[in-house]
Coordinates of C-alpha atoms and ligand atoms in Angstrom, one line a residue:
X1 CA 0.0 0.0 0.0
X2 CA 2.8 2.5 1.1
X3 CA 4.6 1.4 -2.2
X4 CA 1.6 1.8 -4.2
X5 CA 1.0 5.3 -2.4
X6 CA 4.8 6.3 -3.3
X7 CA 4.5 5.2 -6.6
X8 CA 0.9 7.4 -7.1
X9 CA 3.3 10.1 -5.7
X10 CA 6.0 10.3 -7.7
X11 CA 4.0 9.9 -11.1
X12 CA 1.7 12.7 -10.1
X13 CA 4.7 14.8 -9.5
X14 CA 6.3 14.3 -12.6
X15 CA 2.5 14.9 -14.6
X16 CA 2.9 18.5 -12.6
X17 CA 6.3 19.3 -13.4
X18 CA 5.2 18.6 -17.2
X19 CA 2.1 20.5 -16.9
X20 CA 4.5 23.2 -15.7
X21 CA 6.5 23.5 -18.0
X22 CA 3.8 23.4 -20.7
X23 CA 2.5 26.3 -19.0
X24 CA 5.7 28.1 -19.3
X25 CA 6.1 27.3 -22.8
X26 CA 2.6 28.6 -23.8
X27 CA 2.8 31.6 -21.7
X28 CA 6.2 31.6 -24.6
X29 CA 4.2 31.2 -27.1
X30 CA 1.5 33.7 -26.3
X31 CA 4.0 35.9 -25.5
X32 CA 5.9 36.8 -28.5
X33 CA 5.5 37.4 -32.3
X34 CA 9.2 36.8 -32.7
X35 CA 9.7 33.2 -33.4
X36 CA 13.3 33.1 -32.1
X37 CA 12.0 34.6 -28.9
X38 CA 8.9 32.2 -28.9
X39 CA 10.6 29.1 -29.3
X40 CA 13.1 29.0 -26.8
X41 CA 10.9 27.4 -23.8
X42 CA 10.1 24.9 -26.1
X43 CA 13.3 24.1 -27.0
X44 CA 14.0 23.9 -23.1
X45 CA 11.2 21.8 -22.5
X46 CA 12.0 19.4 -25.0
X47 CA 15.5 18.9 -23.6
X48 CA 13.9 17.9 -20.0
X49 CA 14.3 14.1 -20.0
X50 CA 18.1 14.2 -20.9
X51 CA 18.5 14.7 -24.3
X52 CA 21.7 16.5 -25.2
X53 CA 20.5 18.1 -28.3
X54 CA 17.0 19.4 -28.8
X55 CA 16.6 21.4 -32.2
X56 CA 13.6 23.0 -34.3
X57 CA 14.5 23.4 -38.4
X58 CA 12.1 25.1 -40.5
X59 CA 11.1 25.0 -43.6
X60 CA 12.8 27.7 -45.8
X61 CA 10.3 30.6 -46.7
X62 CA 7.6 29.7 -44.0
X63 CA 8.5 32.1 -42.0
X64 CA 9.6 35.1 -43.9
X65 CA 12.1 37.4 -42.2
X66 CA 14.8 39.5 -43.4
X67 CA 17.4 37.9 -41.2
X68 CA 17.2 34.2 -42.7
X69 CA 17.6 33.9 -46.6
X70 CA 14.6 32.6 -48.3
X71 CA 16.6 29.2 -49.9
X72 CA 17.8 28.3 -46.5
X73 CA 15.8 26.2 -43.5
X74 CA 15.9 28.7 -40.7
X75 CA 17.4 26.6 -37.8
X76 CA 17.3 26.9 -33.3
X77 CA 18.4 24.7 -30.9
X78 CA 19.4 24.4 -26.9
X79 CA 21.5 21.9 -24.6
X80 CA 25.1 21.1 -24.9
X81 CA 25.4 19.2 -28.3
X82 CA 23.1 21.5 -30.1
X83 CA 25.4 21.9 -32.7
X84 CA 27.1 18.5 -32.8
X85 CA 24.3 17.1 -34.9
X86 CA 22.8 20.1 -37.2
X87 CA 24.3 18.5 -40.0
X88 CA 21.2 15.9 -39.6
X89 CA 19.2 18.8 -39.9
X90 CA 18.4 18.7 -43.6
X91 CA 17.6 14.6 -43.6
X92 CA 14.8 15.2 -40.7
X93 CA 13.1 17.4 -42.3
X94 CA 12.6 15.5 -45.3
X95 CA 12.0 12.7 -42.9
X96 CA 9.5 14.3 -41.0
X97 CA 7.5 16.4 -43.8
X98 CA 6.1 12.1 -44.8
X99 CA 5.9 11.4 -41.1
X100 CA 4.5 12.7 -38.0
X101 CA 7.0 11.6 -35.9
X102 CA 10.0 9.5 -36.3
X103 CA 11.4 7.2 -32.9
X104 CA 14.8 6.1 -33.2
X105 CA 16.0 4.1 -29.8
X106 CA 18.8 3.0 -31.8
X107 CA 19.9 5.3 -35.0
X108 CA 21.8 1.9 -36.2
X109 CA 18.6 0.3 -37.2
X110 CA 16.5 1.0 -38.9
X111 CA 19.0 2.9 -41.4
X112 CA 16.8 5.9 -42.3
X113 CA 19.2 8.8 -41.6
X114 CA 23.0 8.7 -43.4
X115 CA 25.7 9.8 -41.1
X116 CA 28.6 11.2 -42.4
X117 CA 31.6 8.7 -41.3
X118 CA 33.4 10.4 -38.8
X119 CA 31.7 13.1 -37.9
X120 CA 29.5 13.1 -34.1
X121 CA 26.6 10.8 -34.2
X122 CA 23.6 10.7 -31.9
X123 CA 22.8 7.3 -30.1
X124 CA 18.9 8.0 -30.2
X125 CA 16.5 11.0 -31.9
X126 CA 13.1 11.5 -31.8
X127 CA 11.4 13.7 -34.4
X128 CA 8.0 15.4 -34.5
X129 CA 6.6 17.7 -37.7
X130 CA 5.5 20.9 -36.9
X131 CA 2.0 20.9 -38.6
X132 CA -1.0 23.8 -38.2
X133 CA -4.0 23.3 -40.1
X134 CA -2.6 21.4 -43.1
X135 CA 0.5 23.5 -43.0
X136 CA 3.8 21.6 -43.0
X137 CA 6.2 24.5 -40.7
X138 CA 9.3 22.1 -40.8
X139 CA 10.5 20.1 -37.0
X140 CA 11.1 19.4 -33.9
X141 CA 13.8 16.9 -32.9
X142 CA 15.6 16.0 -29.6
X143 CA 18.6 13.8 -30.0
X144 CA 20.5 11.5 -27.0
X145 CA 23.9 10.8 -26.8
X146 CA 23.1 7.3 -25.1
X147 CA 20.5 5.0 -26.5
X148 CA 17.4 5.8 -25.3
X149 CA 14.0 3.8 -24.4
X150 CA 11.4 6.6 -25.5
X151 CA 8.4 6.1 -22.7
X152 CA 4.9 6.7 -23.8
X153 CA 4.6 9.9 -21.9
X154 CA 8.3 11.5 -23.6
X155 CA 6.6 10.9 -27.2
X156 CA 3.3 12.3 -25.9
X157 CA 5.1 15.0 -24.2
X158 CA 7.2 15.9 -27.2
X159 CA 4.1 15.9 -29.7
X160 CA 2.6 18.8 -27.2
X161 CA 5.7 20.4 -27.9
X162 CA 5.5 20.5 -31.5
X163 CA 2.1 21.1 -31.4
X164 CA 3.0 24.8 -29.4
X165 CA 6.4 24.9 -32.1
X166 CA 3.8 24.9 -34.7
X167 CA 1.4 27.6 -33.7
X168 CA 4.3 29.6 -32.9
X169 CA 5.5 29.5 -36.4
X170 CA 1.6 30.0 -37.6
X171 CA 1.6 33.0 -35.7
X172 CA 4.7 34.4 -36.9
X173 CA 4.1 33.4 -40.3
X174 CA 0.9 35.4 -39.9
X175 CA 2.5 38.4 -37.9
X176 CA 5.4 38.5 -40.6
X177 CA 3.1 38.1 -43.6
X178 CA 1.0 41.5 -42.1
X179 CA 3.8 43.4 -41.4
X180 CA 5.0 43.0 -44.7
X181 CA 1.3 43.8 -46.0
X182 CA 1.5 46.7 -44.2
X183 CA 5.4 47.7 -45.1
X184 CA 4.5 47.4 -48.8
X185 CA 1.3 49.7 -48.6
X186 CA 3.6 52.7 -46.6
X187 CA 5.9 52.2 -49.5
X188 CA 2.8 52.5 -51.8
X189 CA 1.4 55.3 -50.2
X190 CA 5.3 57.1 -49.9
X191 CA 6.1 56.8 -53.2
X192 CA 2.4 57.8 -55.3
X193 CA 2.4 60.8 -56.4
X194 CA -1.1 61.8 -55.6
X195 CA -1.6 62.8 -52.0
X196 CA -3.8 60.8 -49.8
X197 CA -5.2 61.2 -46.7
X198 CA -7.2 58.8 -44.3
X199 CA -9.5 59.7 -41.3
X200 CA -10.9 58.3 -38.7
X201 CA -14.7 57.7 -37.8
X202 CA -14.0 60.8 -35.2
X203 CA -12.8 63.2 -38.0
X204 CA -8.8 62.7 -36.9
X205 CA -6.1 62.6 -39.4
X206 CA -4.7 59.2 -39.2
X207 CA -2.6 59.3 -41.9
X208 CA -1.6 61.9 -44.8
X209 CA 1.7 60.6 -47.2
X210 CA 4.2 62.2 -48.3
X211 CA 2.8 64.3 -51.2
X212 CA -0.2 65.4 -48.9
X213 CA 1.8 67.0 -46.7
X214 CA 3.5 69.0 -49.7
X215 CA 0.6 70.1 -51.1
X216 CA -1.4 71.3 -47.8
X217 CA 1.6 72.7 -46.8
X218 CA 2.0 70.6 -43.8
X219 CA 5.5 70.8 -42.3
X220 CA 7.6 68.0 -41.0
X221 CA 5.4 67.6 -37.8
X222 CA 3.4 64.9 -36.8
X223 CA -0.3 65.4 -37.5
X224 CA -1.7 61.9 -37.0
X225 CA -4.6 62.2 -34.6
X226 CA -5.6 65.8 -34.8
X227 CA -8.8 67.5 -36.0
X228 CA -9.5 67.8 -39.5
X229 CA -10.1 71.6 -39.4
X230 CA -7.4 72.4 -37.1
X231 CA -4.7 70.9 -40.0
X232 CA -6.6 71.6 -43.5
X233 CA -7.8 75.3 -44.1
X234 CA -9.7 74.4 -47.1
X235 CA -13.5 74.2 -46.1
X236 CA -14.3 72.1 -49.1
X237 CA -12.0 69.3 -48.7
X238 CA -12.7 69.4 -44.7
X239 CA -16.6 69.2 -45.1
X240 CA -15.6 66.1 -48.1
X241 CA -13.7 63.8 -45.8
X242 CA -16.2 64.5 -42.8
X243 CA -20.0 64.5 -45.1
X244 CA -21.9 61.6 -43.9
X245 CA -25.4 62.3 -45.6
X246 CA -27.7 60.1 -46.0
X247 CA -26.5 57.5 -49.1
X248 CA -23.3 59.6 -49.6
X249 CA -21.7 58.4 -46.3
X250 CA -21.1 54.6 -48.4
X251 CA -20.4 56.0 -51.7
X252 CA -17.5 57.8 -53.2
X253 CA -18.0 60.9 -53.7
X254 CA -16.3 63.6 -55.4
X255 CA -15.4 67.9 -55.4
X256 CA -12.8 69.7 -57.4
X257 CA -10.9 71.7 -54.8
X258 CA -8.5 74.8 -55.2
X259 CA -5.8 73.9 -52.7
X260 CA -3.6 77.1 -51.5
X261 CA -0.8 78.3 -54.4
X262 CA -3.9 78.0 -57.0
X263 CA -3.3 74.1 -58.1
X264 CA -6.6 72.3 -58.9
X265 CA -7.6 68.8 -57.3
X266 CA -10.3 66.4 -58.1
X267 CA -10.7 64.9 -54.6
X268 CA -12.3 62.0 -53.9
X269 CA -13.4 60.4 -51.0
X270 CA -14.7 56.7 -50.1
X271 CA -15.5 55.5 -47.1
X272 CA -13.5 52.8 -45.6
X273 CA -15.8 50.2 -43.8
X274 CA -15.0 47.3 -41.2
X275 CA -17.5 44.6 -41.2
X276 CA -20.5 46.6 -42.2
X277 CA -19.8 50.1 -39.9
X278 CA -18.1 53.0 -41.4
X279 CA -14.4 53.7 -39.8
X280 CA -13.3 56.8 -41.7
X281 CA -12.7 57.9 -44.9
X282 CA -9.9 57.8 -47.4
X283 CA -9.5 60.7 -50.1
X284 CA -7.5 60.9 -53.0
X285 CA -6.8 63.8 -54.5
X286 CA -5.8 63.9 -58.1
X287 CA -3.9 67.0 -59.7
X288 CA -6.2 68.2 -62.8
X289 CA -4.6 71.8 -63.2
X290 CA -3.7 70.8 -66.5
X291 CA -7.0 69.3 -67.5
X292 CA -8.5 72.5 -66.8
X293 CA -6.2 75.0 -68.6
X294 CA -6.4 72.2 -71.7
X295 CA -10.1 72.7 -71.2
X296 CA -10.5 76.7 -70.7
X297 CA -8.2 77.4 -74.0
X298 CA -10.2 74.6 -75.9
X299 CA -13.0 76.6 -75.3
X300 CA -11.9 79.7 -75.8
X301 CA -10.8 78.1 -79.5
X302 CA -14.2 76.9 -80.0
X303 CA -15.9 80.1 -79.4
X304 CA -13.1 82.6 -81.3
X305 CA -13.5 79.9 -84.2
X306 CA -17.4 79.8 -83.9
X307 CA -18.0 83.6 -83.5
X308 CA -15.9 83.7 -86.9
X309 CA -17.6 81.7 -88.7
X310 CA -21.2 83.2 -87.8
X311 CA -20.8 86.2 -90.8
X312 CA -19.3 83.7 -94.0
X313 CA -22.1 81.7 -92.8
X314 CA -24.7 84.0 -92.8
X315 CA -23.7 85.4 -96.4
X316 CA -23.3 82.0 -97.7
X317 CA -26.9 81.4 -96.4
X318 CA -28.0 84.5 -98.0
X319 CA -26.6 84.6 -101.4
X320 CA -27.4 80.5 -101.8
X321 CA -30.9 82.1 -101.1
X322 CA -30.7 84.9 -103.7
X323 CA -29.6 82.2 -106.8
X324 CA -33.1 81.6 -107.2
X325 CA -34.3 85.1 -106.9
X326 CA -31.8 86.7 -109.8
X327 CA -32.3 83.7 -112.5
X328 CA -34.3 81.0 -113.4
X329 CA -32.4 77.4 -112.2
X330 CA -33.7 74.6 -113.6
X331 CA -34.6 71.2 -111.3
X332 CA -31.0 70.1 -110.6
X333 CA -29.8 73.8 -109.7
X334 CA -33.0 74.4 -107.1
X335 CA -32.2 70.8 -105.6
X336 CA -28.3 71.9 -105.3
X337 CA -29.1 74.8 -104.0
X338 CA -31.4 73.7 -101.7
X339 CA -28.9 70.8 -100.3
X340 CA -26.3 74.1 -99.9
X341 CA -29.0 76.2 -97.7
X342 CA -29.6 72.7 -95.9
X343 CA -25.8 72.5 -95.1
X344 CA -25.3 75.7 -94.0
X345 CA -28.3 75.6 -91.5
X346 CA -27.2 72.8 -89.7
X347 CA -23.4 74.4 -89.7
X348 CA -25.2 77.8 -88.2
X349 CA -26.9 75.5 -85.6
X350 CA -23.9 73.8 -84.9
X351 CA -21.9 77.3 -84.4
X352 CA -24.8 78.8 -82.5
X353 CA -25.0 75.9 -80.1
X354 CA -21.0 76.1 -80.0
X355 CA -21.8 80.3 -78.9
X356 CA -24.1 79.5 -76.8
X357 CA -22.4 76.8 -74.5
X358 CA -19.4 79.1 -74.5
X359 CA -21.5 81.8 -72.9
X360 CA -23.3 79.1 -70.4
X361 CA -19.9 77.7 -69.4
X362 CA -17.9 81.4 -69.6
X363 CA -20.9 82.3 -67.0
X364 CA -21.6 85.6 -68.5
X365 CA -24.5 87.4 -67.3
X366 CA -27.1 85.3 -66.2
X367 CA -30.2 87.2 -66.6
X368 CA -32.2 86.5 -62.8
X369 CA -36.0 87.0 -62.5
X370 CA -39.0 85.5 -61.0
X371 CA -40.0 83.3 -63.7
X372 CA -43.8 81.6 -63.8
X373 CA -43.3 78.2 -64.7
X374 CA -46.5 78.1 -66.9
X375 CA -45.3 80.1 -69.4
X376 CA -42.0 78.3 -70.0
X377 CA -43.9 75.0 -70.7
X378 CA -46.6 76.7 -72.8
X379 CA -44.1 78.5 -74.8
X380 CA -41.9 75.6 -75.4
X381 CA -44.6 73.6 -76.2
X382 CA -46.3 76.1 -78.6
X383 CA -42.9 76.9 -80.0
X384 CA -42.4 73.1 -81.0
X385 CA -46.1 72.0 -81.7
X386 CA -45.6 72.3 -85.3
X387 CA -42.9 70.1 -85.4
X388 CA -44.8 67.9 -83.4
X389 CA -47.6 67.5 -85.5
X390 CA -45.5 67.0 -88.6
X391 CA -44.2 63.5 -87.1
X392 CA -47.9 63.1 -85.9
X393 CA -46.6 63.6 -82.7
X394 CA -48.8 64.2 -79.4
X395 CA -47.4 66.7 -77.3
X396 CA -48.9 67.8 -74.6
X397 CA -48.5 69.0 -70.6
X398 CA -49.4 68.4 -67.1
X399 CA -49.0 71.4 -64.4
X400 CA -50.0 70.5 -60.8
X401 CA -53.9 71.6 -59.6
X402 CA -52.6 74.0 -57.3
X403 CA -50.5 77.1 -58.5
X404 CA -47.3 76.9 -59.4
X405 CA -44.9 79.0 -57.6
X406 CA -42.4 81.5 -59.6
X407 CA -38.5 80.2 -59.8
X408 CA -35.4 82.9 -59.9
X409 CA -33.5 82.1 -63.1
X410 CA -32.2 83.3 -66.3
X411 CA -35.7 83.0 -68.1
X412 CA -34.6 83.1 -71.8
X413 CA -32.1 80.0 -70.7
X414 CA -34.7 78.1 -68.8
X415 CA -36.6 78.5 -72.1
X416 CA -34.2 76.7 -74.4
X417 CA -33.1 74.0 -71.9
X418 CA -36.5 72.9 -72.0
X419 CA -36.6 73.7 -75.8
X420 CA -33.8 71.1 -76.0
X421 CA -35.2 68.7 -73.8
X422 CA -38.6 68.3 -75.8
X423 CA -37.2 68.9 -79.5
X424 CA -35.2 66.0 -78.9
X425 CA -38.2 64.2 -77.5
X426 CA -39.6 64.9 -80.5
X427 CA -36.7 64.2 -83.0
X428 CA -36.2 60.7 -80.7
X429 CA -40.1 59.0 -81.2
X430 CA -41.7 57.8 -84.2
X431 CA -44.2 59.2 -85.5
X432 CA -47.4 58.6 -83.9
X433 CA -46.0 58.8 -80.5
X434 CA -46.5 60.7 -77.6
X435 CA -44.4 64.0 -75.7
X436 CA -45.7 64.9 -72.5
X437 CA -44.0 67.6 -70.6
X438 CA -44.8 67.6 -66.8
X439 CA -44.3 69.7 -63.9
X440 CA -43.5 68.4 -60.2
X441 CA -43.1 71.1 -57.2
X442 CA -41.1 70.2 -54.7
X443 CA -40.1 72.0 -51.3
X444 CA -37.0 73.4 -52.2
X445 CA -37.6 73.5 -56.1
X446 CA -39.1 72.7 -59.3
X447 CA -38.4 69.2 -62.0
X448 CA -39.2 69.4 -65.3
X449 CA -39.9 65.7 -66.6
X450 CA -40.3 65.5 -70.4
X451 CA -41.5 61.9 -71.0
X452 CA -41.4 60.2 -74.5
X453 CA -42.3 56.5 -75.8
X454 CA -39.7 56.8 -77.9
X455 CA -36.8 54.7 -79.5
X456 CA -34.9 54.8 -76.4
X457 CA -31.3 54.7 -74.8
X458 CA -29.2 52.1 -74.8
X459 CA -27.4 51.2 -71.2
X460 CA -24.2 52.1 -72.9
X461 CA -24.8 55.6 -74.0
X462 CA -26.8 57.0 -71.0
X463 CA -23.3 57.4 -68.8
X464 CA -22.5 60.0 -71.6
X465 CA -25.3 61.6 -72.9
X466 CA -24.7 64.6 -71.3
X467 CA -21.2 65.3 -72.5
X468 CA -20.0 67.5 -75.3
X469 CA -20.3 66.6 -79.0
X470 CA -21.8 63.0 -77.8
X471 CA -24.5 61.1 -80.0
X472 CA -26.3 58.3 -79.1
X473 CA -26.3 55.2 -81.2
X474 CA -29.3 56.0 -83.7
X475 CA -31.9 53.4 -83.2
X476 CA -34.6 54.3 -86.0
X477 CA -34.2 53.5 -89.6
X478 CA -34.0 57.5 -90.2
X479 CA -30.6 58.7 -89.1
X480 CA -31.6 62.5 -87.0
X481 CA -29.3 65.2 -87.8
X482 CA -27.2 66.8 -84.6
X483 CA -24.5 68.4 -83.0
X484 CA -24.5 66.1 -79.7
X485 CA -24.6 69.8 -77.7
X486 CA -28.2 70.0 -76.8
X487 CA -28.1 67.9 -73.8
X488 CA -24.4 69.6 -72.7
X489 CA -26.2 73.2 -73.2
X490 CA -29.0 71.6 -70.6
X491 CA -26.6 70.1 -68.0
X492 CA -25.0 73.6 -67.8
X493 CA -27.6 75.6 -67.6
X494 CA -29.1 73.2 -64.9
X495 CA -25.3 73.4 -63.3
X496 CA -25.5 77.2 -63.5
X497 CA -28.7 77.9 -61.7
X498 CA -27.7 75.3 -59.2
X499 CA -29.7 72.6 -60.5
X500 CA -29.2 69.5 -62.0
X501 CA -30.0 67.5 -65.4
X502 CA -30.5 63.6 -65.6
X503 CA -32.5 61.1 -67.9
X504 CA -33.8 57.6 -67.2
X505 CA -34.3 55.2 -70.4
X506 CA -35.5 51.7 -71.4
X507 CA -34.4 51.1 -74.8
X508 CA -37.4 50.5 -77.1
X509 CA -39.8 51.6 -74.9
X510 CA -39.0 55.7 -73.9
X511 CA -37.1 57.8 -72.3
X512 CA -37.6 60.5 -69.3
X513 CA -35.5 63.7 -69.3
X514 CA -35.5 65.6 -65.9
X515 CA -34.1 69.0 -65.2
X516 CA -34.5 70.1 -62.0
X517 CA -34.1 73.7 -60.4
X518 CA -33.8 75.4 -57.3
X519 CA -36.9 78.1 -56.2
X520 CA -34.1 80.3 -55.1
X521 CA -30.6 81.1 -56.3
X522 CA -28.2 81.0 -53.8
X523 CA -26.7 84.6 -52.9
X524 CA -23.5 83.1 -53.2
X525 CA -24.7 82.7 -57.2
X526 CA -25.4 86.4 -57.6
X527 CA -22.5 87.6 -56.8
X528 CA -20.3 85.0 -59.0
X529 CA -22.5 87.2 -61.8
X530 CA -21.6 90.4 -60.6
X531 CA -17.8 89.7 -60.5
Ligands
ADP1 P1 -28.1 65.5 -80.6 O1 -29.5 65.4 -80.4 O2 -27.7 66.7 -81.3 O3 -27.4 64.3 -81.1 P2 -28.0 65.9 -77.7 O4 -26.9 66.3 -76.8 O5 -29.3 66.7 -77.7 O6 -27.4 65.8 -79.2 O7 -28.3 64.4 -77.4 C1 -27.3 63.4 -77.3 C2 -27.8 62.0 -77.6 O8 -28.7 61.6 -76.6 C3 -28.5 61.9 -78.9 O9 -27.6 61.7 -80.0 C4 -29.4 60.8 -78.7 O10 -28.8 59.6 -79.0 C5 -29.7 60.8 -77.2 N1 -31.0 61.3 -76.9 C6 -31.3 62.5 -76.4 N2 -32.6 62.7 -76.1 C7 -33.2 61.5 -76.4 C8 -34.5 61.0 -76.3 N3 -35.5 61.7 -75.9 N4 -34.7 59.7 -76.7 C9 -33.7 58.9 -77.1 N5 -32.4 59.4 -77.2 C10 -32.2 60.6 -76.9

């Protein structure tokens, strides 16, 4: 009984001291990132029941860092013959990447390592591979100068080990593989051009590269973790990285913003989210200076060029006009002269529309009033009811019951925004079909809706339809003659009363043109005019 008691005794006491040191080796493991650091209890641990060598190899790679080449098996080991034996090194991990573990009481038999003749020799090794899910990390091996009887508890003991050798290696493959994530996006970030900034959901700076700073003018401080409006003085990119209305907050959105020295950006802004919530914003800003002085001289070419060619035109026009007048012309003359009068109207319309955008866009004198809504619908309809009826087209409109209230704009451009928007209603739907023209009053303004059952827009075309000199694919058998500037002349009109211009489209079936206005012009407006 006492032996029995003894016996009871000293086995518990050794299952303590090797829960003990698991501990201590976990706590290791837990501990550190830094595998060298991490491994070392382990390695102690392993060299517990007299083993002389105990060694971890790795496979190369699996663990990137700097220190260890990439071709190489990074290598550790502890006790006093831990470098007696590294030459075995190499063979157990080949070994052990087929096999979970390898027990060798004797390394005479079975023959499964090759020992170079003369050189230090282990009596007995056991090996175990360091696997985490599926991954093969490389091994653990402890080697005895004495044969050695390996006890059920030793291999059990030693497969814990591993077990903690392998998520060690896991987590600094993980750590490593991060870092370096993280070291090649600050190189990224350093070396583009374009400045970026990124905020936090509290409105901080959290971080601004290289080329941000230059362009705010930031100095070499640190300004990670400040207010937004205490580092960046320009309102409009402050209220972009913080504006969190309604849909906007999870789209990009975008503002052209004069930074300080007079350089243009296009900023834009997305917002970064973490599993659903928003967590800041990053904003890119992209130079466009030279975009816009490209742009301004092309349009001050278009409109020197267009002005000029207004008087040949006009005489052209008028002496084509006059053949007929002076002489008889037989069939073919009246037909040729009547394709030259044709030409030259549609090159008038083109230069008018070319005049026109130039003086929209140039922002000269917009013309304010209180304008009744009424009579810009009933004059654009009356003004294009002839047309209308030629294609056996039914136009018509629909004001609201209740009065309409009067809208502050330029009246005469109101007028021909809407002109465009129904004439090419019109020149879009077959004959037969309908126009209506309808007015909606809102709160804060007015939409014009001009709704055909028309040919319709294809998907690809509507993202441009609104640009300069752009023309739909032509879905009727008829091609319709234009300058693709009708629908830019709306979008800035729209853009210069503080409104906005859109279209919605099924192909085949119709289109809807909206233009929508504000009641009231800003002040800020009014005085843009006056300058
Ligand atoms: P234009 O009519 O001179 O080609 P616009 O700028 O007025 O130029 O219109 C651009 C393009 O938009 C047109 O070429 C046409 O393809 C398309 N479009 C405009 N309005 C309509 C409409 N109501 N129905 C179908 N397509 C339209």
């Amino acid at each position: 009984m006492g032996r029995a008691f003894e016996q009871m005794r000293v086995s518990l006491k050794a299952r303590l001291d090797e829960l003990n040191r698991l501990l201590v080796v976990s706590q290791g493991v837990a501990s550190s990132l830094e595998f060298s650091e991490a491994i070392q209890p382990v390695l102690e641990s392993a060299l517990g029941s007299g083993a002389s060598s105990a060694r971890v190899v790795l496979v190369p790679g699996m663990v990137p860092d700097l220190e260890w080449a990439a071709s190489t098996p990074a290598r550790f080991g502890a006790g006093a013959a831990q470098n007696l034996y590294q030459n075995l090194d190499e063979q157990i991990l080949n070994l052990s990447r087929q096999q979970d573990r390898l027990v060798l009481s004797n390394t005479n038999r079975p023959r499964l390592l090759n020992f170079i003749p003369g050189a230090p020799r282990p009596e007995s090794l056991m090996a175990v591979a360091l696997k985490h899910e599926n991954q093969y990390y490389g091994a653990l091996w402890v080697a005895y100068d004495q044969p050695h009887a390996f006890s059920e508890e030793e291999v059990r003991f030693l497969v814990t080990l591993g077990g903690q050798a392998a998520l060690a290696a896991a987590n600094a493959r993980l750590f490593l593989n991060a870092e370096i994530g993280r070291k090649r996006l600050e190189s990224i970030l350093a070396s583009t051009p374009d400045p970026v900034l990124v905020t936090d959901e509290n409105e901080r700076l959290l971080l601004a590269n290289p080329a941000a700073w230059q362009v705010l003018g930031l100095g070499a401080e640190t300004y990670e973790g400040q207010p937004l409006d205490q580092i960046i003085s320009v309102r409009s990119l402050v209220e972009l990285l913080r504006s969190e209305n309604g849909d906007g907050a999870r789209e990009k959105q975008m503002v052209e913003v004069v930074l300080p020295g007079g350089r243009v950006f296009l900023a834009s802004a997305t917002p970064v989210l973490a599993e659903g919530q928003r967590v800041g914003r990053v904003c890119v800003l992209r130079d466009v200076t030279h975009f816009k002085e490209i742009d301004a001289l092309k349009s001050e070419f278009v409109s020197t060029v267009s002005h000029d060619l207004r008087s040949p035109l006009t005489l052209m026009r008028g002496y084509a006009s006059m053949l007929e007048m002076v002489g008889q012309l037989n069939d073919q003359q009246i037909s040729y002269v009547r394709k030259i009068v044709s030409g030259v109207e549609s090159m008038s319309r083109l230069v008018n529309n070319l005049l026109d955008l130039g003086r929209i866009e140039a922002g000269v004198g917009l013309q304010l009033e209180m304008v009744p809504v009424v009579d810009v619908v009933e004059r654009v309809v009356s003004a294009l009811q002839l047309q209308a009826s030629q294609k056996r087209i039914q136009l018509t409109s629909e004001l609201p019951a209740h009065t309409v209230p009067l809208v502050e704009a330029d009246q005469a451009l109101l007028q021909q925004a809407l002109h465009n928007l129904v004439e090419n209603a019109i020149k879009y739907t077959k004959p037969d079909g309908k126009v209506l023209v309808r007015v909606q009053v809102q709160p804060v303004g007015v939409v014009f809706q001009v709704i055909d059952n028309g040919s319709g827009i294809s998907p690809m075309d509507m993202p441009r339809l609104f640009e300069k000199f752009y023309r739909g694919a032509q879905q009727g058998p008829k091609e319709e003659r234009g300058t693709g500037l009708g629908l830019a002349i709306v979008k800035s009109i729209a853009e210069r009363h503080g409104g906005r211009a859109w279209a919605e489209s099924q192909l085949g079936k119709g289109s809807t043109f909206y233009l929508a206005l504000p009641l009231k012009q800003p002040k800020k407006s009014v005085e843009g005019v006056a300058q």
